[in-house]
mmCIF file of C-alpha atoms in Angstrom:
data_model
loop_
_atom_site.group_PDB
_atom_site.id
_atom_site.type_symbol
_atom_site.label_atom_id
_atom_site.label_comp_id
_atom_site.label_asym_id
_atom_site.label_seq_id
_atom_site.Cartn_x
_atom_site.Cartn_y
_atom_site.Cartn_z
ATOM 1 C CA MET A 891 0.002 0.051 0.016
ATOM 2 C CA THR A 892 1.398 3.390 -1.029
ATOM 3 C CA GLU A 893 1.324 6.403 1.265
ATOM 4 C CA THR A 894 -1.210 8.118 -0.859
ATOM 5 C CA THR A 895 -3.472 5.012 -1.060
ATOM 6 C CA PHE A 896 -3.145 4.526 2.693
ATOM 7 C CA ILE A 897 -4.380 8.095 3.400
ATOM 8 C CA ALA A 898 -7.238 7.644 0.968
ATOM 9 C CA VAL A 899 -8.682 4.299 2.151
ATOM 10 C CA ALA A 900 -7.278 3.130 5.564
ATOM 11 C CA ASP A 901 -8.357 3.508 9.129
ATOM 12 C CA GLY A 902 -6.640 3.109 12.522
ATOM 13 C CA SER A 903 -6.907 -0.701 12.286
ATOM 14 C CA ASP A 904 -4.767 -0.964 9.157
ATOM 15 C CA ASP A 905 -0.998 -1.182 8.896
ATOM 16 C CA PRO A 906 0.630 1.892 7.412
ATOM 17 C CA PRO A 907 3.523 1.917 4.854
ATOM 18 C CA ALA A 908 6.926 1.226 6.349
ATOM 19 C CA PRO A 909 8.632 4.369 7.722
ATOM 20 C CA ILE A 910 11.364 5.675 5.364
ATOM 21 C CA LYS A 911 14.146 5.265 8.014
ATOM 22 C CA GLY A 912 12.575 2.204 9.758
ATOM 23 C CA VAL A 913 10.425 1.712 12.836
ATOM 24 C CA GLY A 914 13.417 1.329 15.095
ATOM 25 C CA ARG A 915 14.468 4.925 14.594
ATOM 26 C CA LEU A 916 10.954 6.240 15.346
ATOM 27 C CA LEU A 917 10.911 4.144 18.488
ATOM 28 C CA GLY A 918 14.070 5.804 19.765
ATOM 29 C CA TRP A 919 13.267 9.429 18.760
ATOM 30 C CA ILE A 920 9.763 9.615 20.107
ATOM 31 C CA ILE A 921 11.123 9.619 23.648
ATOM 32 C CA PRO A 922 13.156 12.925 23.425
ATOM 33 C CA ALA A 923 10.406 14.447 21.288
ATOM 34 C CA ASN A 924 7.681 13.840 23.738
ATOM 35 C CA PHE A 925 10.048 14.782 26.614
ATOM 36 C CA GLY A 926 10.713 18.164 25.092
ATOM 37 C CA ILE A 927 6.994 19.106 24.962
ATOM 38 C CA PHE A 928 5.894 17.476 28.253
ATOM 39 C CA LEU A 929 8.835 19.009 30.132
ATOM 40 C CA ILE A 930 6.871 22.180 29.554
ATOM 41 C CA TRP A 931 3.572 20.701 30.670
ATOM 42 C CA GLY A 932 5.197 19.360 33.852
ATOM 43 C CA SER A 933 7.120 22.507 34.850
ATOM 44 C CA VAL A 934 4.951 25.528 33.821
ATOM 45 C CA PRO A 935 1.369 24.794 35.031
ATOM 46 C CA GLY A 936 2.532 22.708 37.959
ATOM 47 C CA ILE A 937 5.431 24.824 39.341
ATOM 48 C CA LEU A 938 6.409 28.043 37.565
ATOM 49 C CA LEU A 939 3.023 29.366 36.609
ATOM 50 C CA PRO A 940 1.497 29.168 40.086
ATOM 51 C CA GLN A 941 4.768 30.449 41.583
ATOM 52 C CA GLN A 942 4.695 33.377 39.094
ATOM 53 C CA LEU A 943 1.165 34.148 40.167
ATOM 54 C CA THR A 944 2.050 33.777 43.839
ATOM 55 C CA VAL A 945 4.794 36.386 43.477
ATOM 56 C CA MET A 946 2.405 38.724 41.714
ATOM 57 C CA ASN A 947 -0.434 38.462 44.287
ATOM 58 C CA ALA A 948 -0.088 35.763 47.070
ATOM 59 C CA SER A 949 -3.473 36.506 48.565
ATOM 60 C CA ASP A 950 -5.382 35.714 45.416
ATOM 61 C CA LYS A 951 -3.070 32.944 43.991
ATOM 62 C CA VAL A 952 -5.684 30.174 43.941
ATOM 63 C CA ALA A 953 -8.377 32.263 42.328
ATOM 64 C CA ASN A 954 -5.987 33.785 39.712
ATOM 65 C CA PHE A 955 -4.484 30.465 38.940
ATOM 66 C CA THR A 956 -7.912 29.032 38.410
ATOM 67 C CA ILE A 957 -8.785 31.772 35.942
ATOM 68 C CA VAL A 958 -5.574 31.528 33.936
ATOM 69 C CA ALA A 959 -5.620 27.656 33.854
ATOM 70 C CA THR A 960 -9.243 27.612 32.726
ATOM 71 C CA ILE A 961 -8.651 30.134 29.782
ATOM 72 C CA GLY A 962 -5.584 28.228 28.717
ATOM 73 C CA ALA A 963 -7.486 24.935 28.851
ATOM 74 C CA PHE A 964 -10.227 26.043 26.487
ATOM 75 C CA ALA A 965 -7.544 27.340 24.084
ATOM 76 C CA ALA A 966 -5.790 23.972 24.075
ATOM 77 C CA MET A 967 -9.166 22.230 23.512
ATOM 78 C CA ILE A 968 -9.645 24.093 20.316
ATOM 79 C CA ALA A 969 -6.133 24.293 19.168
ATOM 80 C CA GLN A 970 -5.187 20.668 18.858
ATOM 81 C CA PRO A 971 -8.115 19.472 16.633
ATOM 82 C CA ALA A 972 -7.570 22.678 14.502
ATOM 83 C CA ALA A 973 -3.862 21.846 14.211
ATOM 84 C CA GLY A 974 -4.781 18.249 13.333
ATOM 85 C CA GLN A 975 -7.230 19.333 10.742
ATOM 86 C CA ILE A 976 -4.604 21.643 9.149
ATOM 87 C CA SER A 977 -1.837 18.983 9.150
ATOM 88 C CA ASP A 978 -4.151 16.344 7.759
ATOM 89 C CA ARG A 979 -4.667 18.630 4.706
ATOM 90 C CA THR A 980 -1.065 19.822 4.346
ATOM 91 C CA ARG A 981 0.734 19.039 1.116
ATOM 92 C CA SER A 982 4.556 19.469 1.294
ATOM 93 C CA ARG A 983 7.605 17.502 0.312
ATOM 94 C CA PHE A 984 8.306 17.014 4.035
ATOM 95 C CA GLY A 985 4.992 15.246 4.618
ATOM 96 C CA ARG A 986 1.852 16.319 6.476
ATOM 97 C CA ARG A 987 3.207 16.678 9.956
ATOM 98 C CA ALA A 988 6.805 18.036 9.906
ATOM 99 C CA PRO A 989 6.175 21.605 8.946
ATOM 100 C CA TRP A 990 3.691 22.106 11.878
ATOM 101 C CA ILE A 991 5.852 20.309 14.372
ATOM 102 C CA VAL A 992 8.686 22.748 13.801
ATOM 103 C CA LEU A 993 6.522 25.843 13.404
ATOM 104 C CA GLY A 994 4.577 24.962 16.605
ATOM 105 C CA ALA A 995 7.807 24.513 18.597
ATOM 106 C CA LEU A 996 9.215 27.780 17.263
ATOM 107 C CA ALA A 997 6.033 29.843 18.019
ATOM 108 C CA GLY A 998 5.647 28.054 21.358
ATOM 109 C CA GLY A 999 9.172 29.049 22.385
ATOM 110 C CA LEU A 1000 8.465 32.702 21.572
ATOM 111 C CA SER A 1001 5.182 32.503 23.539
ATOM 112 C CA LEU A 1002 7.099 31.210 26.571
ATOM 113 C CA VAL A 1003 9.563 34.075 26.385
ATOM 114 C CA GLY A 1004 6.434 36.425 26.395
ATOM 115 C CA LEU A 1005 5.143 34.637 29.440
ATOM 116 C CA ALA A 1006 8.462 35.260 31.118
ATOM 117 C CA PHE A 1007 8.015 38.995 30.827
ATOM 118 C CA ALA A 1008 4.332 39.155 31.666
ATOM 119 C CA ASN A 1009 3.726 40.997 34.959
ATOM 120 C CA THR A 1010 -0.032 41.397 35.197
ATOM 121 C CA LEU A 1011 -2.894 38.857 35.476
ATOM 122 C CA VAL A 1012 -4.109 39.804 31.968
ATOM 123 C CA GLY A 1013 -0.681 39.491 30.510
ATOM 124 C CA VAL A 1014 -0.046 36.107 32.046
ATOM 125 C CA ALA A 1015 -3.461 34.902 30.792
ATOM 126 C CA ILE A 1016 -2.749 35.991 27.179
ATOM 127 C CA ALA A 1017 0.814 34.602 27.126
ATOM 128 C CA TRP A 1018 -0.207 31.286 28.688
ATOM 129 C CA THR A 1019 -3.088 30.973 26.157
ATOM 130 C CA LEU A 1020 -0.567 31.467 23.296
ATOM 131 C CA VAL A 1021 1.698 28.786 24.840
ATOM 132 C CA GLN A 1022 -1.172 26.373 24.819
ATOM 133 C CA ILE A 1023 -2.228 27.160 21.327
ATOM 134 C CA THR A 1024 1.268 27.015 19.786
ATOM 135 C CA TYR A 1025 2.640 23.935 21.444
ATOM 136 C CA ASN A 1026 -0.647 22.058 20.640
ATOM 137 C CA PHE A 1027 0.132 22.868 16.973
ATOM 138 C CA ALA A 1028 3.295 20.851 17.440
ATOM 139 C CA GLN A 1029 1.929 18.176 19.718
ATOM 140 C CA GLY A 1030 -1.171 17.340 17.662
ATOM 141 C CA PRO A 1031 0.749 16.402 14.391
ATOM 142 C CA LEU A 1032 3.463 14.699 16.507
ATOM 143 C CA SER A 1033 0.820 12.324 18.010
ATOM 144 C CA ALA A 1034 -0.311 11.349 14.561
ATOM 145 C CA VAL A 1035 3.069 9.657 13.969
ATOM 146 C CA LEU A 1036 1.646 6.530 15.626
ATOM 147 C CA PRO A 1037 -1.158 5.663 13.276
ATOM 148 C CA ASP A 1038 0.722 7.250 10.318
ATOM 149 C CA ARG A 1039 3.862 5.113 10.459
ATOM 150 C CA VAL A 1040 3.782 2.429 13.247
ATOM 151 C CA PRO A 1041 2.539 -1.117 12.398
ATOM 152 C CA LEU A 1042 -0.139 -2.586 14.654
ATOM 153 C CA ALA A 1043 2.216 -5.143 16.111
ATOM 154 C CA ARG A 1044 4.536 -2.519 17.414
ATOM 155 C CA ARG A 1045 2.084 -0.024 18.699
ATOM 156 C CA GLY A 1046 2.176 -1.153 22.266
ATOM 157 C CA THR A 1047 5.969 -0.782 22.379
ATOM 158 C CA PHE A 1048 5.802 2.522 20.595
ATOM 159 C CA ALA A 1049 3.137 3.765 23.030
ATOM 160 C CA ALA A 1050 5.226 2.537 26.031
ATOM 161 C CA LEU A 1051 8.239 4.555 24.767
ATOM 162 C CA SER A 1052 6.117 7.490 23.929
ATOM 163 C CA GLY A 1053 4.605 7.236 27.439
ATOM 164 C CA ILE A 1054 8.151 7.266 28.852
ATOM 165 C CA GLY A 1055 8.915 10.401 27.143
ATOM 166 C CA LEU A 1056 5.640 11.927 28.131
ATOM 167 C CA MET A 1057 5.684 10.981 31.816
ATOM 168 C CA VAL A 1058 9.410 11.623 32.360
ATOM 169 C CA GLY A 1059 8.982 14.948 30.734
ATOM 170 C CA ALA A 1060 5.929 15.845 32.847
ATOM 171 C CA LEU A 1061 7.402 14.531 36.100
ATOM 172 C CA GLY A 1062 10.966 15.649 35.266
ATOM 173 C CA GLY A 1063 9.422 19.036 34.543
ATOM 174 C CA GLN A 1064 8.571 19.210 38.206
ATOM 175 C CA ILE A 1065 12.081 18.449 39.310
ATOM 176 C CA ILE A 1066 13.802 20.810 36.809
ATOM 177 C CA GLY A 1067 11.019 23.500 37.300
ATOM 178 C CA SER A 1068 11.760 23.523 40.960
ATOM 179 C CA LEU A 1069 15.363 24.471 40.172
ATOM 180 C CA PHE A 1070 13.984 27.650 38.591
ATOM 181 C CA PHE A 1071 11.528 28.356 41.488
ATOM 182 C CA ASN A 1072 13.332 31.680 42.188
ATOM 183 C CA SER A 1073 14.327 32.415 38.520
ATOM 184 C CA ILE A 1074 11.113 31.785 36.653
ATOM 185 C CA ALA A 1075 11.971 33.741 33.506
ATOM 186 C CA ALA A 1076 15.246 31.780 32.986
ATOM 187 C CA GLY A 1077 13.292 28.586 33.331
ATOM 188 C CA TYR A 1078 10.840 29.568 30.647
ATOM 189 C CA VAL A 1079 13.687 30.292 28.161
ATOM 190 C CA VAL A 1080 15.565 27.109 28.926
ATOM 191 C CA PHE A 1081 12.470 24.974 28.337
ATOM 192 C CA ALA A 1082 11.621 26.882 25.152
ATOM 193 C CA VAL A 1083 15.090 26.268 23.648
ATOM 194 C CA PHE A 1084 15.194 22.607 24.693
ATOM 195 C CA ALA A 1085 11.806 21.790 23.207
ATOM 196 C CA LEU A 1086 12.626 23.418 19.949
ATOM 197 C CA ALA A 1087 15.888 21.425 19.643
ATOM 198 C CA MET A 1088 14.234 18.086 20.377
ATOM 199 C CA LEU A 1089 11.392 18.503 17.985
ATOM 200 C CA VAL A 1090 13.568 19.844 15.116
ATOM 201 C CA LEU A 1091 15.907 16.786 15.659
ATOM 202 C CA PHE A 1092 12.949 14.392 15.560
ATOM 203 C CA VAL A 1093 11.815 15.829 12.151
ATOM 204 C CA VAL A 1094 15.377 15.748 10.693
ATOM 205 C CA PHE A 1095 16.142 12.157 11.774
ATOM 206 C CA ASN A 1096 12.679 10.782 10.928
ATOM 207 C CA PRO A 1097 11.700 12.134 7.443
ATOM 208 C CA ASP A 1098 8.188 11.442 6.184
ATOM 209 C CA TYR A 1099 6.793 10.730 2.732
ATOM 210 C CA SER A 1100 5.956 13.695 0.559
ATOM 211 C CA SER A 1101 2.283 14.621 0.552
ATOM 212 C CA THR A 1102 2.419 16.867 -2.515
ATOM 213 C CA ASN A 1103 0.350 14.419 -4.551
ATOM 214 C CA MET A 1104 -2.380 14.052 -1.800
ATOM 215 C CA ARG A 1105 -5.891 14.919 -2.844
ATOM 216 C CA ASN A 1106 -7.948 16.895 -0.340
ATOM 217 C CA GLU A 1107 -11.627 17.007 0.069
ATOM 218 C CA SER A 1108 -13.230 20.402 0.052
ATOM 219 C CA PHE A 1109 -13.034 22.027 3.522
ATOM 220 C CA SER A 1110 -16.306 22.522 5.452
ATOM 221 C CA PHE A 1111 -16.249 24.701 8.552
ATOM 222 C CA GLY A 1112 -19.474 22.981 9.701
ATOM 223 C CA ASP A 1113 -17.770 19.579 9.460
ATOM 224 C CA PHE A 1114 -14.807 20.856 11.472
ATOM 225 C CA LEU A 1115 -17.135 22.159 14.229
ATOM 226 C CA ARG A 1116 -18.853 18.816 14.307
ATOM 227 C CA THR A 1117 -15.413 17.090 15.123
ATOM 228 C CA PHE A 1118 -15.786 18.384 18.652
ATOM 229 C CA TRP A 1119 -18.870 16.187 19.049
ATOM 230 C CA VAL A 1120 -17.769 12.538 19.339
ATOM 231 C CA ASN A 1121 -20.877 10.705 17.999
ATOM 232 C CA PRO A 1122 -21.404 7.694 20.308
ATOM 233 C CA VAL A 1123 -23.791 5.990 17.725
ATOM 234 C CA LYS A 1124 -21.641 6.328 14.657
ATOM 235 C CA HIS A 1125 -18.206 5.739 16.406
ATOM 236 C CA PRO A 1126 -19.005 4.128 19.785
ATOM 237 C CA ASP A 1127 -15.351 2.900 20.280
ATOM 238 C CA PHE A 1128 -14.034 6.396 19.580
ATOM 239 C CA PHE A 1129 -16.516 7.829 22.048
ATOM 240 C CA TRP A 1130 -15.784 5.418 24.866
ATOM 241 C CA ALA A 1131 -11.981 5.789 24.363
ATOM 242 C CA PHE A 1132 -12.315 9.472 24.533
ATOM 243 C CA SER A 1133 -14.524 9.485 27.619
ATOM 244 C CA GLY A 1134 -12.382 6.978 29.520
ATOM 245 C CA ARG A 1135 -9.204 8.957 28.933
ATOM 246 C CA LEU A 1136 -10.844 12.204 29.853
ATOM 247 C CA LEU A 1137 -12.170 10.933 33.108
ATOM 248 C CA LEU A 1138 -9.018 9.099 34.258
ATOM 249 C CA TYR A 1139 -6.694 11.923 33.278
ATOM 250 C CA THR A 1140 -8.867 14.478 35.037
ATOM 251 C CA GLY A 1141 -8.728 12.364 38.193
ATOM 252 C CA TYR A 1142 -4.944 12.113 38.017
ATOM 253 C CA PHE A 1143 -4.077 15.664 37.194
ATOM 254 C CA GLY A 1144 -6.824 17.163 39.411
ATOM 255 C CA VAL A 1145 -4.597 16.099 42.314
ATOM 256 C CA THR A 1146 -0.953 15.986 41.028
ATOM 257 C CA GLY A 1147 -1.365 19.195 39.018
ATOM 258 C CA PHE A 1148 -2.300 20.965 42.216
ATOM 259 C CA GLN A 1149 0.718 19.581 44.081
ATOM 260 C CA LEU A 1150 2.511 22.865 44.985
ATOM 261 C CA PHE A 1151 -0.545 24.262 46.865
ATOM 262 C CA ILE A 1152 -1.274 20.862 48.444
ATOM 263 C CA LEU A 1153 2.180 20.713 49.823
ATOM 264 C CA THR A 1154 2.107 24.142 51.278
ATOM 265 C CA ASP A 1155 -1.476 24.530 52.419
ATOM 266 C CA TYR A 1156 -2.696 20.964 53.113
ATOM 267 C CA LEU A 1157 0.494 19.174 54.184
ATOM 268 C CA HIS A 1158 2.176 22.290 55.568
ATOM 269 C CA VAL A 1159 5.524 21.760 53.967
ATOM 270 C CA ALA A 1160 7.650 24.824 54.599
ATOM 271 C CA LYS A 1161 9.887 24.655 51.512
ATOM 272 C CA PRO A 1162 8.056 22.725 48.735
ATOM 273 C CA GLN A 1163 10.894 23.511 46.205
ATOM 274 C CA ASP A 1164 13.260 21.323 48.350
ATOM 275 C CA VAL A 1165 10.967 18.224 48.215
ATOM 276 C CA ILE A 1166 9.500 18.447 44.713
ATOM 277 C CA PRO A 1167 12.626 17.085 43.060
ATOM 278 C CA LEU A 1168 12.458 14.032 45.364
ATOM 279 C CA LEU A 1169 8.706 13.509 44.659
ATOM 280 C CA GLY A 1170 9.400 13.749 40.851
ATOM 281 C CA ILE A 1171 12.178 11.126 41.091
ATOM 282 C CA ILE A 1172 9.824 8.720 43.047
ATOM 283 C CA SER A 1173 7.028 9.273 40.549
ATOM 284 C CA ILE A 1174 9.429 8.729 37.503
ATOM 285 C CA VAL A 1175 10.647 5.403 39.020
ATOM 286 C CA GLY A 1176 7.146 4.057 39.357
ATOM 287 C CA THR A 1177 5.996 5.265 35.997
ATOM 288 C CA ILE A 1178 9.055 3.897 34.032
ATOM 289 C CA VAL A 1179 8.858 0.482 35.692
ATOM 290 C CA ALA A 1180 5.108 0.142 34.910
ATOM 291 C CA THR A 1181 5.414 1.552 31.405
ATOM 292 C CA VAL A 1182 8.388 -0.608 30.361
ATOM 293 C CA VAL A 1183 6.609 -3.805 31.525
ATOM 294 C CA SER A 1184 2.984 -2.989 30.507
ATOM 295 C CA GLY A 1185 3.484 -1.725 26.911
ATOM 296 C CA PRO A 1186 5.561 -4.745 25.420
ATOM 297 C CA LEU A 1187 3.440 -7.179 27.560
ATOM 298 C CA SER A 1188 0.180 -5.873 26.047
ATOM 299 C CA ASP A 1189 1.702 -6.422 22.665
ATOM 300 C CA LYS A 1190 2.772 -10.014 23.584
ATOM 301 C CA ILE A 1191 -0.646 -11.119 24.866
ATOM 302 C CA GLY A 1192 -2.543 -8.891 22.411
ATOM 303 C CA ARG A 1193 -4.794 -7.287 25.064
ATOM 304 C CA ARG A 1194 -5.112 -3.707 26.331
ATOM 305 C CA LYS A 1195 -8.206 -3.658 28.580
ATOM 306 C CA PRO A 1196 -6.835 -5.531 31.599
ATOM 307 C CA PHE A 1197 -3.972 -2.964 31.941
ATOM 308 C CA VAL A 1198 -6.431 -0.094 31.996
ATOM 309 C CA PHE A 1199 -8.661 -1.722 34.561
ATOM 310 C CA GLY A 1200 -5.635 -2.504 36.737
ATOM 311 C CA SER A 1201 -4.310 0.996 36.435
ATOM 312 C CA SER A 1202 -7.493 2.547 37.670
ATOM 313 C CA ILE A 1203 -7.616 0.279 40.794
ATOM 314 C CA VAL A 1204 -3.994 1.151 41.612
ATOM 315 C CA MET A 1205 -4.498 4.868 41.162
ATOM 316 C CA ALA A 1206 -7.730 4.883 43.198
ATOM 317 C CA ALA A 1207 -5.951 3.049 46.003
ATOM 318 C CA ALA A 1208 -3.088 5.546 46.017
ATOM 319 C CA LEU A 1209 -5.398 8.478 46.376
ATOM 320 C CA VAL A 1210 -6.910 7.034 49.555
ATOM 321 C CA LEU A 1211 -3.638 7.573 51.438
ATOM 322 C CA PRO A 1212 -3.489 11.417 51.705
ATOM 323 C CA TRP A 1213 -7.097 11.548 52.100
ATOM 324 C CA VAL A 1214 -7.185 9.537 55.325
ATOM 325 C CA TRP A 1215 -3.586 10.175 56.373
ATOM 326 C CA PRO A 1216 -2.660 13.721 55.441
ATOM 327 C CA THR A 1217 1.109 13.682 55.945
ATOM 328 C CA PHE A 1218 4.176 14.132 53.623
ATOM 329 C CA THR A 1219 4.986 10.489 54.160
ATOM 330 C CA SER A 1220 1.628 9.417 52.820
ATOM 331 C CA TRP A 1221 2.170 11.831 49.909
ATOM 332 C CA MET A 1222 5.452 10.130 49.002
ATOM 333 C CA ILE A 1223 3.777 6.678 49.084
ATOM 334 C CA MET A 1224 0.962 7.949 47.039
ATOM 335 C CA THR A 1225 3.368 9.477 44.484
ATOM 336 C CA LEU A 1226 5.096 6.122 43.948
ATOM 337 C CA VAL A 1227 1.815 4.104 43.668
ATOM 338 C CA MET A 1228 0.204 6.687 41.406
ATOM 339 C CA GLY A 1229 3.260 6.536 39.149
ATOM 340 C CA LEU A 1230 2.829 2.766 38.870
ATOM 341 C CA GLY A 1231 -0.858 3.059 38.037
ATOM 342 C CA PHE A 1232 -0.470 5.898 35.559
ATOM 343 C CA GLY A 1233 2.483 4.382 33.908
ATOM 344 C CA MET A 1234 0.443 1.157 33.320
ATOM 345 C CA PHE A 1235 -2.402 3.167 31.842
ATOM 346 C CA GLN A 1236 -0.238 5.461 29.732
ATOM 347 C CA ALA A 1237 1.761 2.500 28.205
ATOM 348 C CA VAL A 1238 -1.375 0.855 26.660
ATOM 349 C CA ASP A 1239 -3.852 3.724 26.285
ATOM 350 C CA THR A 1240 -2.175 5.292 23.302
ATOM 351 C CA ALA A 1241 -2.073 2.009 21.425
ATOM 352 C CA LEU A 1242 -5.659 1.503 22.189
ATOM 353 C CA MET A 1243 -6.580 4.902 20.981
ATOM 354 C CA SER A 1244 -4.816 4.366 17.657
ATOM 355 C CA GLN A 1245 -7.078 1.372 16.915
ATOM 356 C CA VAL A 1246 -10.345 3.307 17.118
ATOM 357 C CA LEU A 1247 -9.608 6.148 14.656
ATOM 358 C CA PRO A 1248 -12.117 6.326 11.821
ATOM 359 C CA SER A 1249 -9.931 7.316 8.868
ATOM 360 C CA ALA A 1250 -6.327 7.904 7.768
ATOM 361 C CA LYS A 1251 -7.515 11.029 5.997
ATOM 362 C CA SER A 1252 -8.021 12.647 9.370
ATOM 363 C CA PHE A 1253 -5.749 10.859 11.869
ATOM 364 C CA ALA A 1254 -4.175 14.030 13.190
ATOM 365 C CA LYS A 1255 -7.628 15.771 13.552
ATOM 366 C CA ASP A 1256 -9.185 12.745 15.181
ATOM 367 C CA LEU A 1257 -6.246 12.325 17.532
ATOM 368 C CA GLY A 1258 -6.512 16.019 18.232
ATOM 369 C CA VAL A 1259 -10.018 15.438 19.446
ATOM 370 C CA VAL A 1260 -8.896 12.291 21.429
ATOM 371 C CA ASN A 1261 -5.923 14.217 22.897
ATOM 372 C CA ILE A 1262 -8.312 16.836 24.245
ATOM 373 C CA ALA A 1263 -9.017 14.167 26.753
ATOM 374 C CA ALA A 1264 -5.267 14.220 27.687
ATOM 375 C CA THR A 1265 -4.255 17.751 27.315
ATOM 376 C CA LEU A 1266 -7.514 19.279 28.722
ATOM 377 C CA PRO A 1267 -7.198 17.629 32.100
ATOM 378 C CA GLN A 1268 -3.563 18.676 32.471
ATOM 379 C CA THR A 1269 -4.411 22.260 31.984
ATOM 380 C CA LEU A 1270 -7.988 22.411 33.166
ATOM 381 C CA ALA A 1271 -7.662 20.130 36.145
ATOM 382 C CA PRO A 1272 -5.703 22.644 38.222
ATOM 383 C CA GLY A 1273 -8.499 25.035 37.648
ATOM 384 C CA ILE A 1274 -11.192 22.543 38.618
ATOM 385 C CA ALA A 1275 -9.112 21.631 41.615
ATOM 386 C CA GLY A 1276 -8.873 25.273 42.617
ATOM 387 C CA ALA A 1277 -12.649 25.554 42.445
ATOM 388 C CA ILE A 1278 -13.077 22.447 44.544
ATOM 389 C CA VAL A 1279 -10.543 23.691 47.126
ATOM 390 C CA LEU A 1280 -12.235 27.146 47.345
ATOM 391 C CA GLY A 1281 -15.622 25.451 47.908
ATOM 392 C CA PHE A 1282 -14.871 22.408 49.942
ATOM 393 C CA GLY A 1283 -11.196 22.335 50.932
ATOM 394 C CA TYR A 1284 -8.283 20.257 49.923
ATOM 395 C CA GLY A 1285 -9.635 16.975 51.296
ATOM 396 C CA ALA A 1286 -12.402 16.929 48.660
ATOM 397 C CA LEU A 1287 -9.904 16.524 45.866
ATOM 398 C CA PHE A 1288 -9.131 12.858 46.776
ATOM 399 C CA PRO A 1289 -12.578 11.157 46.661
ATOM 400 C CA ILE A 1290 -13.386 12.996 43.447
ATOM 401 C CA GLY A 1291 -10.068 11.736 41.944
ATOM 402 C CA ILE A 1292 -10.905 8.217 43.049
ATOM 403 C CA ALA A 1293 -14.413 8.242 41.467
ATOM 404 C CA LEU A 1294 -13.111 9.750 38.127
ATOM 405 C CA SER A 1295 -10.337 7.121 37.918
ATOM 406 C CA ILE A 1296 -12.769 4.247 38.382
ATOM 407 C CA LEU A 1297 -15.316 5.662 35.936
ATOM 408 C CA GLY A 1298 -12.598 6.149 33.328
ATOM 409 C CA ALA A 1299 -11.659 2.450 33.427
ATOM 410 C CA PHE A 1300 -15.468 1.453 33.284
ATOM 411 C CA CYS A 1301 -15.819 3.375 29.920
ATOM 412 C CA VAL A 1302 -13.021 1.194 28.333
ATOM 413 C CA TRP A 1303 -15.060 -1.938 29.018
ATOM 414 C CA PHE A 1304 -17.402 -0.962 26.116
ATOM 415 C CA ILE A 1305 -14.697 -0.688 23.446
ATOM 416 C CA LYS A 1306 -14.965 -3.495 20.953
ATOM 417 C CA ALA A 1307 -11.980 -2.778 18.736
ATOM 418 C CA SER A 1308 -9.538 -3.907 21.470
ATOM 419 C CA LYS A 1309 -9.587 -6.769 23.904
#
């Protein structure tokens, strides 16, 4: 099957044409590529952005962070499907994805520099919104590499490696971000340069087929707007996969994304910047162990669902600890166990998602919609958590996170395209 034919007739359950430089190179380079982007998602909304707002106005830090996080989340929700729609229709000798990966990384870096110099709530909100939009224009096309180029038999392994880059970036961002706790602007610049370098190298070392001969259907703005509605009747597997990821991610990031304020205001840790690196290392260990084992094992046995169910049970059990035993020790134990559960989930969920995509013509757009379920919780969950804390206190975060994790796994039960 040629690349052009594949785009015209295939869906997510079909094997794509072999990558130009081989699958092995893709497997290696997806780790630093995801690491570059998710280092930003781990450091900025979790550490640097709330600290920036605390320095600006400590008395209103929770409310201001809730406002900024919510605005940015809605921007991300629109940006990634839009980026996917554009990249699906892009004709260039470098393929459909490469131009947007590079341009998104470059524009994202400039937006981070703008955030570094913002000194008002309005300025921070605008700059953070631009960061969300631009980096999603890189992340959306990058996520489409999986169904575009990876054969079905290797998708669990690819998803595991992708998950390692994602989670080590998100958790490593907490560690590295804490090093810039008192020099926020410098941190923004460092993360911007690093992400640009990693994504450019990914594109250079993993060339794609030319898309200059691809035929595009006429664009319909109405059809694009309808992509935000996942039809449970027409595409039930797609709907359940989206819903499951949205719920489980929200449960996870609703707690971990609010870590800085939980440490200071709920667990009364005097210097959170001193313990966040330790927590990041603990979480990385749990995540990597679970990811490395779960992804290849799911390929070997040909099943994804048991790993999702298991991950939700592990994550729910972890969240019980700081709820009933609010100490820093319980938080450390929770961090390790949550890392194991989320690593198990992340290792197989991406492979499962790739199997429910309706058409190769719109892989990036459809993944953009699916990835709303991943990116939206990471950016919106801190805002939701802020509202919960303002209304009910920190203790209410944990039972809500438990319920969301269990409901997320329950949705996966109804997916028929995967066992």
